[in-house]
């Protein structure tokens, strides 16, 4: 596994007809929870395996030919590039079809789209990652990116929650981060079970308990909209300014490149101007558009 | 540069253009005015044509189009682009509002990653504008910095001057059409004056006005007020007609369609007035109708100005003429500014 500094990687822009997907091949399927799977994949085209570059936070449109396309973030880190990963919950037509795929299946991939987490801005800061459910997928790309360049960042807090212990995604990562002495990991569930020894409570409430300091810090929040909506006020109470709160948003996204019109929040398109936003950018629209 | 042409010479001109290009003209299909390939004879639309119900955007953004086909073979999937249709097209008689509308769509479709389906067609398209002589009472283009004779957005501009048409060569693309064309004369000072008078007369007929001075401020100030928007949206039936007939509305959907030969990924018109448009499996930010109506109004009069320093509306009035429940954007805009004042 190669570990590289991603800021050095050239940006990859699709040439020609951007709607034409590349073919990628599924290399591994991981059952994260009963409804969530992670897929490891790679380009069929050898040259693309070499050339393709992306940044943490970017997403792509994945498609099953004959079923349709759906957007998911790239959940692996660009610092670890022998393959790429995306994770998804089985909820709709495309995700159900994707869940039926096994190793060797070919799917369409176009991207990477959107902006990415602002690594330069994050460098030298205390980072507070706050995730809920499958919202850990985009954070995970950044967390590994940061851990692989650990000396560039200060304190790392990770607060992650899910509905129940069975709903926790990326348990293998949670375990690794839990053991990493340079990371302060807090895991919580809304409802525990008899074996659960961690915290119990909603992510915003646990965030208030953990009370990360806002000093020289940036909070990166990702999860279901309701979690995001309730976490921002908690952070504000802790002294985080809107510029110190970053999130990545999800919308129905069809084109992925700011054309089809459906993913806007105000005059910003989540696909084109996001998916990574500071709270300062979206606060005038967020309560009613997200 | 200005030239002129007699009415009786138009058919010949269109025939010449038809050799190189597909010439599209206003037509009536079962009483509905729309656009079609010129039949090689009829130019009577010059007499009856005010504006079409269906805007000419469909020749750049088809209602439905195959983006590519896919097929599964023994080595996996192969994709095939549709044969490139490099043929040039001339939209003859496009109204100034509809031409400006395409310039507005350009801002989005040429920006960042280009949408080549649109851009290639657009590059192959020449717009021959025709100044309006009898605007509808629902037209309000003059409130949007435009008007019946506005030549920004077209390649050639035609204006009635007596029994002739004055031709203004606006762009180089337009000049390519007039170069070597037969039947064109040199315009005299008197023709320019008579054309200007015709435009002024037509402009005076555009009586509907909106005051857009504080519209963006009013929209921002009232953005979160549900009751305010519920009121505005009350009678709308979410049919989407206003968006489908809007010359600047470009929203589309992408879906896969299977057929006997394999399958195709298809692009089709979509509308922000439909709840499905923004639906995600677990969330939908615009379930309520008022949020969708707010999106339509805000996109054109707040978000566009914020991003591109222009409104996303050209004042063609189609949404007013064709709405089944008489929802009227000009009324909404005027009541908005009244509220903020
Ligand atoms: S045409 Fe009228 S009723 Fe139909 S969506 Fe537009 S405003 Fe609503
Ligand atoms: S996904 Fe089409 S505009 Fe954002």
Coordinates of C-alpha atoms and ligand atoms in Angstrom, one line a residue:
Chain A
X1 CA 0.0 0.0 0.0
X2 CA 1.4 3.4 -1.0
X3 CA 1.0 6.3 1.3
X4 CA 1.4 9.7 -0.4
X5 CA 0.8 13.3 0.3
X6 CA -2.4 14.0 -1.6
X7 CA -1.8 17.8 -2.0
X8 CA 0.9 16.9 -4.5
X9 CA -1.4 14.9 -6.7
X10 CA -2.6 16.6 -9.9
X11 CA -6.3 17.3 -10.2
X12 CA -8.0 14.9 -12.5
X13 CA -10.4 16.3 -15.0
X14 CA -12.4 14.1 -17.3
X15 CA -11.9 15.1 -20.9
X16 CA -14.4 15.0 -23.7
X17 CA -17.9 13.8 -22.9
X18 CA -18.2 13.9 -19.1
X19 CA -21.4 11.9 -19.1
X20 CA -19.7 8.8 -20.5
X21 CA -18.7 6.6 -17.6
X22 CA -15.5 4.6 -17.2
X23 CA -15.9 0.9 -16.5
X24 CA -14.8 -0.2 -13.0
X25 CA -14.7 -3.7 -11.6
X26 CA -15.8 -4.7 -8.1
X27 CA -12.9 -6.3 -6.2
X28 CA -14.3 -6.9 -2.8
X29 CA -17.6 -6.5 -0.9
X30 CA -17.8 -5.9 2.8
X31 CA -21.0 -6.2 4.8
X32 CA -20.8 -3.2 7.2
X33 CA -24.3 -3.5 8.7
X34 CA -27.4 -5.3 7.6
X35 CA -28.2 -2.4 5.1
X36 CA -24.8 -1.0 4.3
X37 CA -22.0 -2.4 2.1
X38 CA -18.6 -1.2 1.1
X39 CA -17.3 -2.0 -2.3
X40 CA -13.7 -2.0 -3.3
X41 CA -13.2 -1.3 -7.0
X42 CA -10.6 -0.5 -9.6
X43 CA -10.7 0.8 -13.2
X44 CA -10.8 -1.8 -15.9
X45 CA -8.5 0.4 -18.0
X46 CA -4.9 0.0 -16.9
X47 CA -3.9 3.6 -17.8
X48 CA -6.7 5.0 -15.7
X49 CA -5.6 3.1 -12.7
X50 CA -2.3 5.1 -13.0
X51 CA -3.7 8.4 -14.0
X52 CA -6.8 8.8 -12.0
X53 CA -6.5 11.1 -9.0
X54 CA -9.1 12.4 -6.5
X55 CA -9.2 14.2 -3.2
X56 CA -10.9 13.4 0.1
X57 CA -14.5 14.6 0.0
X58 CA -15.1 14.2 -3.7
X59 CA -17.8 12.0 -5.1
X60 CA -18.7 10.1 -8.2
X61 CA -21.7 8.9 -10.1
X62 CA -21.8 5.1 -10.1
X63 CA -24.1 3.2 -12.4
X64 CA -25.5 -0.2 -13.1
X65 CA -26.2 -0.2 -16.8
X66 CA -29.9 -0.7 -17.3
X67 CA -30.8 0.4 -13.8
X68 CA -29.3 3.9 -13.5
X69 CA -26.8 6.2 -11.8
X70 CA -26.5 7.3 -8.2
X71 CA -23.9 9.5 -6.4
X72 CA -21.7 8.3 -3.6
X73 CA -18.5 9.8 -2.1
X74 CA -15.3 8.0 -2.6
X75 CA -14.9 6.6 1.0
X76 CA -11.3 5.5 0.7
X77 CA -8.3 7.8 1.1
X78 CA -6.3 9.1 -1.8
X79 CA -3.3 8.3 0.3
X80 CA -4.1 4.6 -0.1
X81 CA -4.4 3.9 -3.8
X82 CA -4.2 0.2 -4.7
X83 CA -7.9 0.4 -5.0
X84 CA -10.8 2.7 -4.2
X85 CA -13.9 2.3 -2.1
X86 CA -17.5 3.5 -1.9
X87 CA -20.1 2.6 0.7
X88 CA -23.8 2.7 0.4
X89 CA -27.0 2.0 2.2
X90 CA -29.6 -0.1 0.5
X91 CA -32.5 2.3 0.2
X92 CA -33.5 2.9 -3.5
X93 CA -33.6 1.3 -6.9
X94 CA -29.9 1.7 -7.8
X95 CA -28.6 1.0 -4.3
X96 CA -30.6 -2.2 -4.1
X97 CA -29.2 -3.3 -7.4
X98 CA -25.7 -2.4 -6.3
X99 CA -26.1 -4.5 -3.2
X100 CA -26.8 -7.5 -5.3
X101 CA -23.4 -7.2 -7.1
X102 CA -20.5 -9.5 -6.3
X103 CA -16.8 -9.5 -7.0
X104 CA -16.0 -9.2 -10.7
X105 CA -19.1 -7.2 -11.6
X106 CA -18.6 -4.2 -13.9
X107 CA -20.3 -0.9 -13.1
X108 CA -20.1 2.6 -14.6
X109 CA -18.1 5.3 -12.8
X110 CA -17.8 9.0 -13.7
X111 CA -16.0 11.5 -11.6
X112 CA -14.4 12.6 -9.4
X113 CA -16.8 15.5 -9.0
X114 CA -17.2 18.4 -6.6
X115 CA -14.7 20.1 -4.3
X116 CA -12.8 18.5 -1.5
X117 CA -12.0 19.0 2.2
X118 CA -9.7 22.0 2.5
X119 CA -6.5 20.3 3.6
X120 CA -4.5 23.5 3.6
X121 CA -7.0 25.1 5.9
X122 CA -7.0 22.1 8.2
X123 CA -3.2 21.8 8.5
X124 CA -1.9 22.8 11.9
X125 CA -5.4 22.7 13.5
X126 CA -7.2 20.5 16.0
X127 CA -9.7 18.4 14.1
X128 CA -13.0 17.3 15.4
X129 CA -14.7 14.7 13.2
X130 CA -18.4 14.3 14.0
X131 CA -20.2 11.5 12.1
X132 CA -23.5 9.7 12.1
X133 CA -24.3 6.4 10.5
X134 CA -23.1 6.1 6.9
X135 CA -22.1 9.7 7.1
X136 CA -18.7 8.4 8.3
X137 CA -18.0 7.4 4.7
X138 CA -16.7 10.8 3.4
X139 CA -15.2 11.5 6.8
X140 CA -13.3 8.3 6.7
X141 CA -11.5 9.3 3.5
X142 CA -10.3 12.4 5.3
X143 CA -9.5 10.7 8.6
X144 CA -7.2 8.2 6.9
X145 CA -5.7 11.0 4.8
X146 CA -5.0 13.0 8.0
X147 CA -3.7 10.0 9.9
X148 CA -1.4 9.2 7.0
X149 CA 0.0 12.7 7.3
X150 CA -0.3 12.8 11.0
X151 CA 2.5 15.4 11.6
X152 CA 0.6 18.1 9.7
X153 CA -2.3 18.2 12.2
X154 CA -2.7 18.8 15.9
X155 CA -5.3 17.0 18.1
X156 CA -7.7 14.6 16.5
X157 CA -11.2 13.9 18.0
X158 CA -13.6 11.5 16.4
X159 CA -17.2 11.4 17.6
X160 CA -19.2 8.8 15.8
X161 CA -22.7 7.5 16.4
X162 CA -25.2 5.2 14.9
X163 CA -28.7 4.0 15.8
X164 CA -27.6 0.7 17.5
X165 CA -24.3 -1.2 17.8
X166 CA -25.3 -3.2 14.8
X167 CA -25.6 0.0 12.7
X168 CA -22.0 1.1 13.3
X169 CA -20.2 1.2 10.0
X170 CA -16.5 0.6 9.4
X171 CA -16.1 -1.3 12.7
X172 CA -12.6 -2.3 11.6
X173 CA -11.6 1.4 11.4
X174 CA -13.3 2.3 14.6
X175 CA -11.3 -0.3 16.3
X176 CA -8.0 0.9 14.7
X177 CA -8.7 4.5 15.6
X178 CA -9.7 3.5 19.1
X179 CA -6.3 1.9 19.6
X180 CA -4.4 4.8 18.0
X181 CA -3.0 6.9 20.9
X182 CA -2.8 9.9 18.7
X183 CA -6.6 9.9 18.2
X184 CA -9.3 10.5 20.7
X185 CA -12.2 8.2 19.6
X186 CA -15.7 8.4 21.1
X187 CA -18.4 6.0 19.8
X188 CA -22.0 6.3 20.7
X189 CA -25.3 4.6 19.9
X190 CA -28.9 5.9 20.2
X191 CA -29.9 2.6 21.8
X192 CA -27.5 0.2 23.3
X193 CA -27.8 -3.6 23.7
X194 CA -26.7 -5.9 26.5
X195 CA -23.2 -6.1 25.2
X196 CA -22.7 -2.4 24.5
X197 CA -20.2 -0.7 26.9
X198 CA -19.7 2.6 25.0
X199 CA -21.7 5.7 25.2
X200 CA -25.5 5.9 24.7
X201 CA -27.0 9.1 23.3
X202 CA -27.5 11.1 20.1
X203 CA -24.5 12.6 18.4
X204 CA -25.3 16.3 19.2
X205 CA -25.8 15.5 22.9
X206 CA -22.6 13.5 23.1
X207 CA -20.7 16.3 21.3
X208 CA -21.9 18.6 24.0
X209 CA -20.7 16.2 26.6
X210 CA -17.3 15.7 25.0
X211 CA -17.1 19.5 24.6
X212 CA -14.2 19.8 22.2
X213 CA -12.4 23.1 22.5
X214 CA -13.0 25.6 19.6
X215 CA -9.5 27.0 20.0
X216 CA -7.6 26.5 16.8
X217 CA -10.1 23.8 15.9
X218 CA -12.2 22.9 12.9
X219 CA -15.2 20.6 13.2
X220 CA -16.0 18.4 10.3
X221 CA -19.6 17.1 10.5
X222 CA -21.3 14.5 8.4
X223 CA -24.4 12.5 8.9
X224 CA -28.1 12.5 8.3
X225 CA -29.5 16.0 7.8
X226 CA -31.3 16.0 11.2
X227 CA -28.0 15.2 12.9
X228 CA -26.3 18.0 11.1
X229 CA -29.1 20.4 11.9
X230 CA -28.8 19.7 15.6
X231 CA -25.0 19.5 15.8
X232 CA -24.2 23.0 14.4
X233 CA -26.0 24.8 17.3
X234 CA -24.1 22.7 19.8
X235 CA -20.8 23.6 18.1
X236 CA -21.8 27.2 18.1
X237 CA -22.5 27.0 21.8
X238 CA -19.0 25.6 22.3
X239 CA -17.6 28.6 20.5
X240 CA -17.1 27.3 17.0
X241 CA -17.7 30.1 14.4
X242 CA -19.6 29.2 11.2
X243 CA -16.2 29.2 9.4
X244 CA -14.9 26.6 11.8
X245 CA -17.7 24.2 10.9
X246 CA -17.4 22.1 7.8
X247 CA -19.9 19.6 6.5
X248 CA -20.4 17.5 3.4
X249 CA -24.0 17.4 2.1
X250 CA -26.0 14.9 0.2
X251 CA -28.7 15.6 -2.4
X252 CA -30.4 13.9 -5.2
X253 CA -27.7 14.4 -7.8
X254 CA -28.2 13.3 -11.4
X255 CA -25.6 15.1 -13.5
X256 CA -23.0 15.7 -10.8
X257 CA -21.6 18.7 -12.7
X258 CA -24.0 21.6 -12.0
X259 CA -26.3 21.2 -15.0
X260 CA -29.4 19.2 -14.2
X261 CA -30.4 21.7 -11.6
X262 CA -31.7 19.6 -8.7
X263 CA -29.1 19.7 -6.0
X264 CA -29.0 23.4 -5.1
X265 CA -29.0 25.1 -1.8
X266 CA -29.6 28.7 -2.6
X267 CA -27.3 29.6 -5.5
X268 CA -24.9 26.9 -4.6
X269 CA -25.0 23.5 -6.2
X270 CA -24.0 20.7 -3.9
X271 CA -22.4 18.8 -6.8
X272 CA -20.5 21.7 -8.3
X273 CA -19.8 24.1 -5.3
X274 CA -19.8 21.3 -2.7
X275 CA -20.3 18.7 -1.5
X276 CA -18.0 20.2 1.2
X277 CA -19.3 23.5 2.6
X278 CA -18.5 25.6 5.6
X279 CA -21.6 26.4 7.7
X280 CA -20.9 30.1 6.9
X281 CA -21.6 29.4 3.2
X282 CA -24.9 27.7 3.6
X283 CA -26.4 29.1 6.8
X284 CA -28.8 31.5 5.2
X285 CA -30.5 28.6 3.4
X286 CA -29.8 25.5 5.4
X287 CA -32.8 25.4 7.8
X288 CA -35.3 25.3 5.0
X289 CA -33.5 23.7 2.2
X290 CA -31.8 20.9 3.9
Chain B
X1 CA -23.7 46.3 -40.9
X2 CA -27.2 46.6 -42.1
X3 CA -28.8 45.0 -45.2
X4 CA -32.4 44.6 -46.3
X5 CA -34.6 42.1 -48.1
X6 CA -38.1 42.2 -49.6
X7 CA -40.7 39.9 -48.1
X8 CA -41.0 38.2 -51.5
X9 CA -37.3 37.2 -51.4
X10 CA -37.4 35.5 -48.0
X11 CA -38.4 32.1 -49.4
X12 CA -35.5 32.1 -51.8
X13 CA -33.1 33.1 -48.9
X14 CA -34.4 30.2 -46.8
X15 CA -34.0 27.8 -49.7
X16 CA -30.3 28.8 -50.0
X17 CA -29.7 28.4 -46.3
X18 CA -31.5 25.0 -46.4
X19 CA -28.8 23.6 -48.6
X20 CA -26.2 23.9 -45.8
X21 CA -28.4 23.8 -42.7
X22 CA -31.7 22.7 -41.3
X23 CA -33.8 25.8 -41.3
X24 CA -36.3 25.9 -38.4
X25 CA -39.3 28.2 -38.6
X26 CA -42.5 28.9 -36.5
X27 CA -45.3 26.6 -37.5
X28 CA -48.8 25.6 -36.4
X29 CA -49.4 22.1 -35.3
X30 CA -53.1 21.5 -34.7
X31 CA -53.4 25.1 -33.7
X32 CA -50.4 25.1 -31.3
X33 CA -47.6 27.3 -32.5
X34 CA -44.3 25.5 -32.3
X35 CA -41.1 25.1 -34.5
X36 CA -40.5 22.8 -37.4
X37 CA -38.2 22.3 -40.3
X38 CA -39.1 24.7 -43.0
X39 CA -41.2 23.0 -45.7
X40 CA -39.4 24.8 -48.5
X41 CA -42.4 27.1 -49.5
X42 CA -44.4 28.6 -46.8
X43 CA -43.3 31.9 -45.2
X44 CA -46.8 33.0 -44.1
X45 CA -45.6 32.8 -40.5
X46 CA -44.2 36.2 -41.1
X47 CA -47.8 37.5 -41.0
X48 CA -49.4 35.5 -38.2
X49 CA -46.5 34.7 -35.9
X50 CA -46.3 36.5 -32.5
X51 CA -44.4 33.9 -30.5
X52 CA -44.6 30.2 -30.3
X53 CA -46.2 28.3 -27.4
X54 CA -43.3 25.9 -27.4
X55 CA -39.9 27.7 -27.1
X56 CA -37.1 26.8 -29.6
X57 CA -34.9 25.5 -26.7
X58 CA -36.0 22.0 -27.7
X59 CA -33.6 22.1 -30.7
X60 CA -30.7 22.5 -28.3
X61 CA -32.0 20.5 -25.4
X62 CA -34.3 17.9 -26.8
X63 CA -37.2 16.7 -24.7
X64 CA -35.6 13.2 -24.8
X65 CA -32.2 12.2 -26.0
X66 CA -30.0 9.1 -25.9
X67 CA -26.6 10.0 -24.4
X68 CA -25.1 6.7 -25.3
X69 CA -26.0 3.1 -25.7
X70 CA -24.6 0.2 -23.7
X71 CA -24.3 -3.5 -24.4
X72 CA -22.9 -6.4 -22.5
X73 CA -20.6 -8.7 -24.5
X74 CA -18.3 -11.4 -23.4
X75 CA -15.6 -8.9 -22.5
X76 CA -17.9 -6.9 -20.4
X77 CA -19.7 -3.7 -21.2
X78 CA -19.1 -1.6 -24.2
X79 CA -20.5 1.9 -24.7
X80 CA -21.4 3.7 -27.9
X81 CA -22.1 7.3 -28.5
X82 CA -24.8 8.3 -30.9
X83 CA -23.6 9.2 -34.4
X84 CA -22.5 12.8 -34.2
X85 CA -25.1 15.0 -35.9
X86 CA -22.8 17.8 -37.1
X87 CA -25.4 19.4 -39.2
X88 CA -25.9 23.1 -38.9
X89 CA -29.2 24.6 -38.0
X90 CA -30.7 28.0 -38.4
X91 CA -33.5 29.1 -36.1
X92 CA -35.3 31.6 -38.3
X93 CA -37.5 34.1 -36.6
X94 CA -36.5 33.5 -33.0
X95 CA -37.8 36.3 -30.8
X96 CA -35.3 38.4 -28.8
X97 CA -36.5 37.0 -25.5
X98 CA -36.0 33.4 -26.6
X99 CA -32.5 34.2 -28.0
X100 CA -31.5 35.8 -24.8
X101 CA -32.8 32.8 -23.0
X102 CA -30.3 30.6 -24.9
X103 CA -27.5 33.0 -23.8
X104 CA -28.6 32.4 -20.3
X105 CA -28.6 28.6 -20.7
X106 CA -25.1 29.0 -22.1
X107 CA -23.9 30.4 -18.8
X108 CA -24.7 27.1 -17.1
X109 CA -24.0 24.6 -19.9
X110 CA -20.7 26.0 -21.1
X111 CA -19.4 26.6 -17.6
X112 CA -17.0 24.1 -15.9
X113 CA -17.5 20.7 -17.4
X114 CA -19.2 21.5 -20.7
X115 CA -22.4 19.6 -21.5
X116 CA -21.3 18.6 -25.0
X117 CA -24.8 17.5 -26.1
X118 CA -25.9 21.1 -25.7
X119 CA -22.7 22.8 -26.6
X120 CA -22.1 21.0 -29.9
X121 CA -25.6 21.8 -31.0
X122 CA -25.4 25.3 -29.9
X123 CA -22.1 25.8 -31.8
X124 CA -23.9 24.5 -34.9
X125 CA -26.8 26.8 -34.5
X126 CA -27.3 30.3 -35.9
X127 CA -30.0 32.4 -34.5
X128 CA -31.9 34.8 -36.9
X129 CA -34.0 37.0 -34.7
X130 CA -37.2 38.7 -35.8
X131 CA -38.2 41.9 -33.9
X132 CA -41.7 41.7 -32.4
X133 CA -44.4 43.8 -33.8
X134 CA -47.4 42.6 -31.7
X135 CA -46.3 41.6 -28.3
X136 CA -48.8 39.8 -26.0
X137 CA -50.2 41.7 -23.0
X138 CA -48.4 39.1 -20.9
X139 CA -45.0 40.0 -22.3
X140 CA -42.8 42.0 -19.9
X141 CA -39.4 41.9 -21.5
X142 CA -38.9 45.6 -21.2
X143 CA -38.8 45.3 -17.4
X144 CA -35.8 43.0 -17.8
X145 CA -33.6 45.3 -19.8
X146 CA -34.7 43.9 -23.1
X147 CA -37.4 44.6 -25.6
X148 CA -38.9 43.8 -29.0
X149 CA -35.8 44.9 -30.9
X150 CA -33.1 43.6 -28.6
X151 CA -30.4 42.1 -30.8
X152 CA -28.2 40.8 -28.0
X153 CA -28.3 37.0 -28.3
X154 CA -29.0 36.7 -32.0
X155 CA -26.6 36.4 -34.9
X156 CA -28.7 38.3 -37.4
X157 CA -31.6 40.6 -36.4
X158 CA -34.5 41.2 -38.7
X159 CA -36.8 44.2 -38.2
X160 CA -39.8 45.2 -40.2
X161 CA -39.2 48.3 -42.2
X162 CA -42.2 49.0 -44.4
X163 CA -42.7 46.1 -46.7
X164 CA -39.1 45.1 -46.3
X165 CA -37.0 43.5 -43.5
X166 CA -34.0 45.3 -42.3
X167 CA -31.1 42.8 -41.5
X168 CA -28.6 43.7 -38.9
X169 CA -25.4 41.5 -38.9
X170 CA -24.8 41.1 -35.2
X171 CA -22.1 38.4 -35.1
X172 CA -19.6 36.8 -37.5
X173 CA -21.8 33.7 -37.5
X174 CA -24.6 35.9 -38.8
X175 CA -22.4 37.3 -41.5
X176 CA -21.6 33.8 -42.7
X177 CA -25.3 33.5 -43.6
X178 CA -25.6 36.8 -45.4
X179 CA -22.3 36.5 -47.3
X180 CA -23.1 35.7 -50.8
X181 CA -26.9 35.4 -50.2
X182 CA -29.0 36.6 -53.1
X183 CA -31.8 39.2 -52.8
X184 CA -30.1 41.3 -50.2
X185 CA -29.9 45.0 -50.7
X186 CA -28.0 47.8 -49.0
X187 CA -30.1 49.5 -46.2
X188 CA -30.6 53.2 -46.5
X189 CA -30.9 55.7 -43.7
X190 CA -34.6 55.8 -44.2
X191 CA -34.9 52.0 -43.6
X192 CA -33.0 52.3 -40.4
X193 CA -35.4 55.0 -39.2
X194 CA -38.5 53.1 -40.2
X195 CA -37.2 50.0 -38.4
X196 CA -36.4 52.0 -35.3
X197 CA -39.9 53.4 -35.4
X198 CA -41.4 49.9 -35.7
X199 CA -39.4 48.7 -32.7
X200 CA -40.4 51.8 -30.6
X201 CA -44.0 51.2 -31.5
X202 CA -43.8 47.6 -30.4
X203 CA -42.0 48.5 -27.2
X204 CA -44.9 50.8 -26.3
X205 CA -47.2 47.9 -26.6
X206 CA -45.3 46.0 -23.9
X207 CA -47.4 47.5 -21.1
X208 CA -46.9 44.9 -18.4
X209 CA -44.2 46.0 -16.0
X210 CA -42.4 44.6 -13.0
X211 CA -40.2 46.4 -10.6
X212 CA -37.1 44.3 -10.0
X213 CA -35.1 46.8 -8.1
X214 CA -35.4 45.1 -4.7
X215 CA -36.7 41.7 -5.7
X216 CA -33.5 39.8 -4.7
X217 CA -33.5 41.5 -1.3
X218 CA -37.2 40.7 -0.8
X219 CA -36.7 37.1 -1.8
X220 CA -33.8 36.7 0.7
X221 CA -35.7 38.4 3.4
X222 CA -38.7 36.2 3.0
X223 CA -36.9 33.0 2.1
X224 CA -37.8 31.2 5.4
X225 CA -41.4 32.4 5.7
X226 CA -43.5 29.4 5.0
X227 CA -46.9 31.2 5.2
X228 CA -45.7 33.9 2.8
X229 CA -44.8 31.2 0.2
X230 CA -47.8 29.1 0.9
X231 CA -49.9 32.0 0.0
X232 CA -48.0 32.5 -3.3
X233 CA -48.2 28.9 -4.1
X234 CA -51.8 28.3 -3.1
X235 CA -53.4 27.8 -6.5
X236 CA -50.5 26.2 -8.3
X237 CA -51.3 22.6 -9.3
X238 CA -47.7 21.6 -9.9
X239 CA -48.2 20.7 -13.5
X240 CA -44.8 21.9 -14.5
X241 CA -46.1 23.6 -17.6
X242 CA -44.5 26.9 -16.7
X243 CA -41.1 25.3 -16.5
X244 CA -41.4 23.1 -19.6
X245 CA -42.5 26.1 -21.7
X246 CA -40.0 28.5 -20.1
X247 CA -37.2 29.3 -22.6
X248 CA -34.5 29.4 -19.9
X249 CA -35.6 26.3 -17.9
X250 CA -33.1 23.6 -18.6
X251 CA -33.4 21.0 -15.8
X252 CA -33.1 17.5 -16.9
X253 CA -33.2 13.9 -15.6
X254 CA -30.9 11.0 -16.5
X255 CA -32.4 7.5 -16.7
X256 CA -31.5 4.1 -18.2
X257 CA -34.0 2.6 -20.7
X258 CA -33.8 -0.9 -21.9
X259 CA -34.8 -2.1 -25.4
X260 CA -34.3 -5.1 -27.6
X261 CA -30.9 -3.9 -28.8
X262 CA -29.6 -3.4 -25.3
X263 CA -30.1 -0.2 -23.5
X264 CA -29.5 3.5 -23.5
X265 CA -28.8 6.2 -20.9
X266 CA -31.3 8.9 -21.6
X267 CA -31.5 12.6 -20.8
X268 CA -35.0 14.0 -20.5
X269 CA -36.7 17.3 -19.5
X270 CA -37.5 17.5 -15.8
X271 CA -39.1 20.2 -13.6
X272 CA -38.4 21.6 -10.2
X273 CA -42.2 21.8 -9.8
X274 CA -42.3 18.0 -9.2
X275 CA -41.7 16.6 -5.8
X276 CA -39.8 13.6 -7.3
X277 CA -37.2 16.0 -8.7
X278 CA -35.4 16.3 -5.4
X279 CA -36.5 13.1 -3.7
X280 CA -33.9 11.0 -2.0
X281 CA -34.8 7.7 -0.5
X282 CA -34.7 9.0 3.0
X283 CA -35.2 12.7 2.6
X284 CA -36.8 15.2 0.3
X285 CA -36.0 18.9 0.9
X286 CA -39.0 20.0 -1.3
X287 CA -42.0 17.9 -0.4
X288 CA -44.2 20.9 0.1
X289 CA -45.4 22.7 -2.9
X290 CA -44.5 26.1 -1.6
X291 CA -40.8 25.1 -1.4
X292 CA -40.9 24.2 -5.1
X293 CA -42.6 27.4 -6.1
X294 CA -40.1 29.3 -4.0
X295 CA -37.3 27.4 -5.8
X296 CA -38.7 28.5 -9.2
X297 CA -39.0 32.1 -8.3
X298 CA -35.8 32.3 -6.4
X299 CA -33.8 30.5 -9.0
X300 CA -34.7 33.0 -11.6
X301 CA -34.7 36.2 -9.5
X302 CA -32.2 35.5 -6.7
X303 CA -29.8 32.7 -7.4
X304 CA -29.2 33.6 -11.0
X305 CA -28.4 37.3 -10.1
X306 CA -26.1 36.0 -7.3
X307 CA -24.2 33.7 -9.6
X308 CA -24.3 35.4 -13.0
X309 CA -25.5 39.0 -12.6
X310 CA -28.5 38.4 -14.7
X311 CA -32.0 37.2 -14.0
X312 CA -33.0 33.8 -15.2
X313 CA -36.1 35.2 -16.7
X314 CA -36.4 37.0 -20.0
X315 CA -40.0 38.2 -19.7
X316 CA -41.5 36.1 -22.6
X317 CA -44.7 35.7 -20.6
X318 CA -45.3 32.1 -21.6
X319 CA -45.8 31.0 -18.0
X320 CA -48.5 33.6 -17.6
X321 CA -50.3 32.7 -20.9
X322 CA -50.2 28.9 -20.4
X323 CA -50.7 28.4 -16.7
X324 CA -54.0 26.4 -16.2
X325 CA -54.7 28.4 -13.0
X326 CA -53.5 31.8 -14.0
X327 CA -50.5 31.9 -11.7
X328 CA -48.8 35.1 -12.6
X329 CA -45.1 35.7 -12.0
X330 CA -45.4 39.5 -12.6
X331 CA -48.1 39.7 -9.8
X332 CA -45.9 37.7 -7.5
X333 CA -42.8 39.9 -8.2
X334 CA -44.7 43.1 -7.8
X335 CA -46.3 41.9 -4.5
X336 CA -42.8 40.9 -3.3
X337 CA -41.3 44.3 -3.7
X338 CA -44.4 45.8 -2.2
X339 CA -43.8 43.7 0.9
X340 CA -40.2 44.8 1.4
X341 CA -41.0 48.4 0.8
Ligands
LIG1 S1 -48.0 26.3 -14.9 FE1 -49.1 27.3 -13.2 S2 -50.1 25.5 -12.1 FE2 -48.5 24.6 -13.5 S3 -46.7 24.5 -12.2 FE3 -46.5 26.5 -13.2 S4 -47.5 27.9 -11.8 FE4 -48.1 25.9 -11.1
LIG2 S1 -26.5 17.0 -9.7 FE1 -27.1 18.1 -11.4 S2 -27.0 20.1 -10.8 FE2 -26.1 19.0 -9.1

